[in-house]
Coordinates of C-alpha atoms in Angstrom, one line a residue:
M151 CA 227.0 -86.3 22.2
S152 CA 225.5 -84.8 25.3
A153 CA 222.1 -86.5 24.7
L154 CA 223.8 -89.9 24.5
I155 CA 225.7 -89.3 27.7
R156 CA 222.6 -87.9 29.5
A157 CA 220.6 -91.0 28.4
A158 CA 223.3 -93.4 29.8
N159 CA 223.4 -91.5 33.0
E160 CA 219.6 -91.4 33.4
F161 CA 219.6 -95.2 33.2
G162 CA 222.3 -95.4 35.8
D163 CA 225.1 -96.4 33.4
S164 CA 228.2 -94.6 32.4
A165 CA 229.3 -92.8 29.3
M166 CA 232.6 -90.9 28.6
V167 CA 234.0 -89.0 25.7
I168 CA 237.3 -90.7 24.9
R169 CA 238.0 -88.6 21.8
K170 CA 236.3 -85.3 21.1
G171 CA 235.8 -84.5 17.5
D172 CA 234.2 -81.8 15.4
G173 CA 230.6 -81.0 16.5
T174 CA 229.3 -80.9 12.9
S175 CA 231.4 -83.0 10.7
G176 CA 233.1 -85.8 12.7
E177 CA 232.0 -89.4 12.5
I178 CA 230.7 -90.9 15.8
F179 CA 231.8 -94.2 17.2
I180 CA 230.7 -96.0 20.4
N181 CA 232.8 -98.6 22.2
S182 CA 230.4 -100.3 24.5
F183 CA 230.8 -102.7 27.3
I184 CA 228.1 -104.7 29.2
R185 CA 229.1 -104.9 32.8
G186 CA 232.7 -104.0 31.8
E187 CA 233.1 -107.3 29.9
Y188 CA 231.3 -108.0 26.6
Q189 CA 232.6 -105.4 24.1
R190 CA 230.6 -104.1 21.1
F191 CA 231.5 -101.4 18.6
F192 CA 229.1 -99.1 16.8
A193 CA 229.3 -96.4 14.2
K194 CA 226.7 -93.8 13.2
A195 CA 225.9 -94.8 9.6
P196 CA 224.2 -92.4 7.1
M197 CA 221.2 -93.9 5.5
L198 CA 220.1 -93.2 1.9
D199 CA 216.4 -93.1 2.8
G200 CA 216.4 -91.2 6.1
P201 CA 218.3 -90.2 9.2
S202 CA 221.5 -92.0 10.2
K203 CA 221.3 -95.0 12.4
W204 CA 223.7 -96.9 14.7
E205 CA 225.3 -99.8 13.0
E206 CA 227.4 -102.5 14.8
R207 CA 230.8 -103.1 13.4
T208 CA 232.3 -106.5 13.9
L209 CA 236.0 -106.4 14.7
K210 CA 237.8 -109.8 14.7
D211 CA 240.0 -109.1 17.7
I212 CA 238.2 -106.3 19.5
D213 CA 239.3 -107.6 23.0
N214 CA 243.0 -107.1 22.0
K215 CA 243.8 -103.5 23.2
E216 CA 246.6 -103.0 20.8
F217 CA 244.5 -104.2 17.8
F218 CA 241.6 -101.9 18.9
N219 CA 243.9 -98.9 19.4
N220 CA 245.5 -99.4 16.0
Y221 CA 242.0 -99.6 14.5
I222 CA 241.0 -96.3 16.1
A223 CA 244.3 -94.7 14.9
K224 CA 243.5 -95.7 11.3
L225 CA 240.0 -94.3 11.7
V226 CA 241.5 -91.0 13.0
Q227 CA 243.8 -90.8 10.0
R228 CA 240.8 -91.1 7.7
D229 CA 238.7 -88.7 9.8
P230 CA 240.6 -86.5 12.3
D231 CA 237.3 -85.0 13.5
L232 CA 235.8 -88.3 14.7
W233 CA 234.3 -88.8 18.1
L234 CA 234.8 -91.9 20.3
I235 CA 232.4 -92.5 23.1
E236 CA 232.7 -95.3 25.7
L237 CA 229.6 -96.7 27.2
N238 CA 229.4 -99.2 30.1
V239 CA 225.9 -100.5 30.6
S240 CA 224.4 -103.1 32.9
D241 CA 222.7 -105.1 30.2
E242 CA 221.9 -105.5 26.5
Q243 CA 218.5 -104.0 26.8
R244 CA 219.8 -100.8 28.2
L245 CA 222.4 -100.5 25.4
V246 CA 219.6 -101.0 22.8
R247 CA 217.4 -98.3 24.5
I248 CA 220.3 -95.8 24.8
L249 CA 221.2 -96.2 21.1
A250 CA 217.5 -96.0 20.1
L251 CA 217.1 -92.7 21.9
N252 CA 220.1 -91.3 20.0
D253 CA 219.4 -92.4 16.5

């Protein structure tokens, strides 16, 4: 997690740990915003043929805070060790670069 936060800060963006999970076994999720507006959600997905990669998850009503909070609560029930990181970046290219540095 610290590498992801450092990468965001080095680019002049912000990253915060919203929910701290287990350092070795918890799933990792990123709730990202571009200039505080356009919201995207990512999960670190294990790959059969190599290391895990960031995968975007499409949520039908992601802008609805109640829906999003309920979705996170369900994820926590399934994996109480999960991490949730919030990124706020200035543009799409920075988001892609930060995620690529932390694959």
